[in-house]
mmCIF file of C-alpha atoms in Angstrom:
data_model
loop_
_atom_site.group_PDB
_atom_site.id
_atom_site.type_symbol
_atom_site.label_atom_id
_atom_site.label_comp_id
_atom_site.label_asym_id
_atom_site.label_seq_id
_atom_site.Cartn_x
_atom_site.Cartn_y
_atom_site.Cartn_z
ATOM 1 C CA MET A 1 -0.385 -0.182 -0.238
ATOM 2 C CA MET A 2 2.625 2.571 0.519
ATOM 3 C CA ASP A 3 4.622 1.160 -2.742
ATOM 4 C CA ARG A 4 1.334 2.608 -4.502
ATOM 5 C CA HIS A 5 1.349 5.728 -2.596
ATOM 6 C CA LEU A 6 4.371 6.941 -3.286
ATOM 7 C CA ARG A 7 4.435 5.413 -6.873
ATOM 8 C CA THR A 8 1.257 7.923 -7.635
ATOM 9 C CA GLU A 9 3.259 10.718 -5.825
ATOM 10 C CA SER A 10 5.561 10.053 -7.776
ATOM 11 C CA ASP A 11 3.073 9.830 -10.881
ATOM 12 C CA THR A 12 1.529 13.733 -9.528
ATOM 13 C CA LYS A 13 4.658 15.233 -9.313
ATOM 14 C CA HIS A 14 5.545 13.892 -13.252
ATOM 15 C CA ARG A 15 2.772 15.533 -14.324
ATOM 16 C CA TRP A 16 2.869 18.387 -11.872
ATOM 17 C CA MET A 17 6.213 19.049 -13.439
ATOM 18 C CA GLY A 18 5.029 18.669 -16.796
ATOM 19 C CA VAL A 19 2.087 21.043 -16.689
ATOM 20 C CA ALA A 20 5.600 23.535 -15.427
ATOM 21 C CA ALA A 21 7.829 22.444 -18.769
ATOM 22 C CA ILE A 22 4.912 23.109 -20.697
ATOM 23 C CA LEU A 23 4.352 26.330 -19.243
ATOM 24 C CA PHE A 24 7.835 27.831 -19.058
ATOM 25 C CA ILE A 25 8.079 26.751 -22.330
ATOM 26 C CA CYS A 26 4.343 28.752 -24.177
ATOM 27 C CA LEU A 27 5.451 31.450 -21.300
ATOM 28 C CA SER A 28 9.094 32.271 -21.975
ATOM 29 C CA PRO A 29 7.661 33.732 -25.112
ATOM 30 C CA LEU A 30 5.963 35.616 -23.784
ATOM 31 C CA ALA A 31 8.428 36.922 -21.082
ATOM 32 C CA TYR A 32 10.647 37.583 -23.883
ATOM 33 C CA TYR A 33 8.686 40.773 -26.067
ATOM 34 C CA SER A 34 7.900 41.997 -23.455
ATOM 35 C CA CYS A 35 11.109 42.547 -22.353
ATOM 36 C CA SER A 36 12.624 43.598 -25.429
ATOM 37 C CA SER A 37 10.325 45.483 -27.621
ATOM 38 C CA ILE A 38 10.536 48.770 -25.649
ATOM 39 C CA ASP A 39 8.912 51.579 -28.010
ATOM 40 C CA CYS A 40 11.983 52.888 -29.476
ATOM 41 C CA PRO A 41 11.176 55.677 -31.865
ATOM 42 C CA ILE A 42 12.338 54.471 -34.928
ATOM 43 C CA GLU A 43 12.880 57.594 -36.931
ATOM 44 C CA ASN A 44 15.011 58.852 -34.979
ATOM 45 C CA THR A 45 17.044 62.241 -35.394
ATOM 46 C CA VAL A 46 15.769 65.079 -34.259
ATOM 47 C CA SER A 47 16.479 67.984 -37.213
ATOM 48 C CA VAL A 48 16.012 71.644 -37.279
ATOM 49 C CA GLN A 49 13.708 71.600 -41.478
ATOM 50 C CA TYR A 50 14.892 74.657 -43.691
ATOM 51 C CA GLU A 51 12.161 75.870 -46.374
ATOM 52 C CA ILE A 52 13.481 78.588 -49.029
ATOM 53 C CA ARG A 53 10.775 80.860 -49.573
ATOM 54 C CA ASP A 54 10.022 83.196 -52.389
ATOM 55 C CA LYS A 55 9.139 87.525 -50.415
ATOM 56 C CA ALA A 56 5.115 85.685 -52.091
ATOM 57 C CA GLY A 57 5.449 83.335 -49.270
ATOM 58 C CA ASN A 58 6.159 80.116 -51.854
ATOM 59 C CA ALA A 59 8.888 77.004 -51.672
ATOM 60 C CA LEU A 60 11.465 77.990 -54.102
ATOM 61 C CA ALA A 61 13.904 75.808 -55.302
ATOM 62 C CA ILE A 62 17.257 76.907 -55.198
ATOM 63 C CA THR A 63 19.819 77.887 -57.968
ATOM 64 C CA ASP A 64 23.117 78.615 -56.122
ATOM 65 C CA SER A 65 24.809 75.603 -54.690
ATOM 66 C CA LEU A 66 24.306 75.772 -50.839
ATOM 67 C CA SER A 67 26.665 74.308 -48.094
ATOM 68 C CA VAL A 68 26.500 74.309 -44.629
ATOM 69 C CA VAL A 69 29.779 73.426 -42.088
ATOM 70 C CA THR A 70 30.717 75.258 -38.739
ATOM 71 C CA THR A 71 34.019 74.507 -36.702
ATOM 72 C CA ARG A 72 34.332 72.290 -34.007
ATOM 73 C CA ILE A 73 35.862 75.225 -32.708
ATOM 74 C CA ASP A 74 33.624 77.136 -30.231
ATOM 75 C CA ASN A 75 32.550 79.931 -30.415
ATOM 76 C CA ASN A 76 36.049 81.417 -33.086
ATOM 77 C CA ASP A 77 33.915 82.670 -36.224
ATOM 78 C CA ILE A 78 37.741 81.690 -37.621
ATOM 79 C CA PHE A 79 36.542 79.943 -40.339
ATOM 80 C CA LEU A 80 35.309 82.865 -42.412
ATOM 81 C CA GLN A 81 39.255 83.709 -42.970
ATOM 82 C CA MET A 82 39.773 80.773 -44.163
ATOM 83 C CA SER A 83 42.985 80.091 -41.177
ATOM 84 C CA VAL A 84 40.567 76.640 -39.695
ATOM 85 C CA ARG A 85 42.310 73.188 -40.566
ATOM 86 C CA GLU A 86 39.779 71.066 -42.782
ATOM 87 C CA SER A 87 39.899 68.635 -39.902
ATOM 88 C CA ASP A 88 38.493 71.223 -37.443
ATOM 89 C CA LYS A 89 35.390 71.676 -40.409
ATOM 90 C CA ILE A 90 32.527 69.329 -40.458
ATOM 91 C CA THR A 91 30.006 69.753 -43.166
ATOM 92 C CA PHE A 92 25.701 69.411 -42.103
ATOM 93 C CA LEU A 93 24.822 70.069 -45.879
ATOM 94 C CA ASN A 94 26.604 70.013 -49.383
ATOM 95 C CA LYS A 95 26.619 71.439 -52.736
ATOM 96 C CA LEU A 96 22.749 71.306 -52.654
ATOM 97 C CA VAL A 97 20.868 72.385 -55.391
ATOM 98 C CA GLY A 98 16.728 73.052 -57.482
ATOM 99 C CA ARG A 99 15.078 72.127 -53.262
ATOM 100 C CA SER A 100 14.220 74.172 -51.865
ATOM 101 C CA ALA A 101 14.152 71.788 -47.827
ATOM 102 C CA PHE A 102 16.355 70.699 -46.296
ATOM 103 C CA SER A 103 16.793 69.347 -42.906
ATOM 104 C CA LEU A 104 19.834 70.735 -40.673
ATOM 105 C CA PRO A 105 21.398 68.456 -37.294
ATOM 106 C CA ILE A 106 21.370 70.084 -34.370
ATOM 107 C CA SER A 107 24.393 70.102 -31.135
ATOM 108 C CA TYR A 108 23.025 69.105 -27.925
ATOM 109 C CA SER A 109 26.425 70.646 -26.038
ATOM 110 C CA HIS A 110 26.033 73.721 -26.911
ATOM 111 C CA PRO A 111 24.046 76.741 -25.922
ATOM 112 C CA GLU A 112 24.537 77.968 -30.108
ATOM 113 C CA ASP A 113 25.363 76.602 -32.302
ATOM 114 C CA VAL A 114 27.318 78.911 -35.328
ATOM 115 C CA LEU A 115 26.224 77.765 -39.031
ATOM 116 C CA TYR A 116 28.245 78.994 -41.697
ATOM 117 C CA PHE A 117 26.133 78.728 -44.984
ATOM 118 C CA CYS A 118 28.337 78.969 -48.217
ATOM 119 C CA PHE A 119 25.684 79.812 -50.647
ATOM 120 C CA THR A 120 28.503 79.873 -54.033
ATOM 121 C CA ASP A 121 27.562 80.833 -58.272
ATOM 122 C CA ASN A 122 29.799 79.873 -60.566
ATOM 123 C CA ASP A 123 33.379 80.430 -59.138
ATOM 124 C CA THR A 124 31.492 83.189 -56.258
ATOM 125 C CA THR A 125 31.079 81.804 -52.687
ATOM 126 C CA ILE A 126 28.862 84.345 -50.315
ATOM 127 C CA VAL A 127 28.768 83.133 -46.365
ATOM 128 C CA ASP A 128 26.189 83.529 -43.782
ATOM 129 C CA THR A 129 26.973 83.146 -40.421
ATOM 130 C CA VAL A 130 23.559 82.263 -38.773
ATOM 131 C CA TRP A 131 23.551 82.137 -34.530
ATOM 132 C CA ILE A 132 21.099 79.969 -33.208
ATOM 133 C CA LYS A 133 19.779 79.914 -29.316
ATOM 134 C CA LYS A 134 18.280 77.324 -27.749
ATOM 135 C CA ASP A 135 17.487 74.866 -24.660
ATOM 136 C CA ASP A 136 18.337 71.439 -24.773
ATOM 137 C CA ILE A 137 16.148 69.021 -23.176
ATOM 138 C CA PRO A 138 17.117 66.043 -21.965
ATOM 139 C CA HIS A 139 14.402 63.040 -23.065
ATOM 140 C CA PHE A 140 14.721 59.725 -21.976
ATOM 141 C CA GLU A 141 12.452 56.394 -23.798
ATOM 142 C CA SER A 142 13.880 53.868 -22.210
ATOM 143 C CA VAL A 143 17.524 52.781 -20.791
ATOM 144 C CA ASP A 144 17.292 49.984 -24.110
ATOM 145 C CA CYS A 145 16.964 53.136 -26.443
ATOM 146 C CA SER A 146 20.051 55.252 -26.984
ATOM 147 C CA ALA A 147 20.474 59.956 -25.723
ATOM 148 C CA ALA A 148 18.287 61.981 -27.008
ATOM 149 C CA PHE A 149 17.828 65.262 -26.480
ATOM 150 C CA PHE A 150 15.216 67.534 -27.459
ATOM 151 C CA HIS A 151 15.540 71.448 -28.285
ATOM 152 C CA GLU A 152 13.226 74.548 -27.880
ATOM 153 C CA LEU A 153 14.820 77.368 -29.703
ATOM 154 C CA THR A 154 14.867 80.873 -28.310
ATOM 155 C CA ASN A 155 16.626 83.473 -30.605
ATOM 156 C CA VAL A 156 18.030 83.594 -34.340
ATOM 157 C CA ARG A 157 19.877 85.927 -35.597
ATOM 158 C CA HIS A 158 21.474 85.475 -38.803
ATOM 159 C CA THR A 159 24.927 87.602 -41.626
ATOM 160 C CA HIS A 160 23.142 88.885 -44.137
ATOM 161 C CA ASN A 161 24.516 88.759 -47.567
ATOM 162 C CA VAL A 162 22.589 86.418 -49.263
ATOM 163 C CA ILE A 163 19.739 85.333 -46.248
ATOM 164 C CA ASP A 164 17.752 88.394 -46.374
ATOM 165 C CA SER A 165 14.517 86.866 -43.050
ATOM 166 C CA LEU A 166 15.530 83.378 -41.314
ATOM 167 C CA VAL A 167 12.497 83.060 -39.349
ATOM 168 C CA LEU A 168 11.407 80.758 -36.531
ATOM 169 C CA VAL A 169 8.046 79.211 -37.064
ATOM 170 C CA ASN A 170 8.095 76.164 -34.365
ATOM 171 C CA ARG A 171 10.375 77.126 -32.065
ATOM 172 C CA SER A 172 9.494 72.579 -30.238
ATOM 173 C CA VAL A 173 12.590 70.701 -32.188
ATOM 174 C CA ASN A 174 11.795 66.504 -31.450
ATOM 175 C CA TYR A 175 11.839 63.509 -33.256
ATOM 176 C CA ASP A 176 9.036 65.375 -35.876
ATOM 177 C CA TYR A 177 11.021 64.997 -39.409
ATOM 178 C CA LYS A 178 8.001 66.956 -40.971
ATOM 179 C CA THR A 179 7.811 70.178 -38.894
ATOM 180 C CA VAL A 180 8.770 73.345 -40.475
ATOM 181 C CA HIS A 181 11.267 75.118 -38.487
ATOM 182 C CA PHE A 182 12.731 77.699 -40.156
ATOM 183 C CA TYR A 183 10.939 80.226 -44.004
ATOM 184 C CA LEU A 184 15.138 81.340 -45.144
ATOM 185 C CA TYR A 185 14.087 83.357 -47.303
ATOM 186 C CA PRO A 186 16.940 84.924 -49.798
ATOM 187 C CA ASN A 187 18.093 88.241 -51.152
ATOM 188 C CA THR A 188 15.857 88.756 -54.939
ATOM 189 C CA ASP A 189 17.115 90.978 -56.829
ATOM 190 C CA ASP A 190 13.618 93.022 -57.876
#
């Protein structure tokens, strides 16, 4: 009788172990996917969107070549003197022609970005300097997602060689790549 009771207890243990194994096999993928399906954004580039417009407010495709660069050297306009080393230049946009919109990255470690808009027609290059002040706002999705900063644009100023005006139309910079932040109005000969 004792033997039979031990056998029944042993069979019950084996059944429960079998049920536990089946549950473990069935539920493990759910636990794995629930932990690894973090909602990190696919479009996680934070950039500023520009549209070039004519005086009437219509999109204007530029005919001159536009390059936008900055330097690694802080608060120093030595690019205009052309004495900065090539390794210290960072090119954001290279020879854009025939388009009316473009986007540029934005820093997350400086309160003000300094950009040099280089307009080239044939062999002549005219440079406008643009200063964009901003507040950097850390953005946290998850420890599994890469670090991100959103920005609040606070002020913009520029030289007036080719750029007539640069109008700030949306201050908030985040993952939304469709939102236009600036309208750029070039000088036009009437």
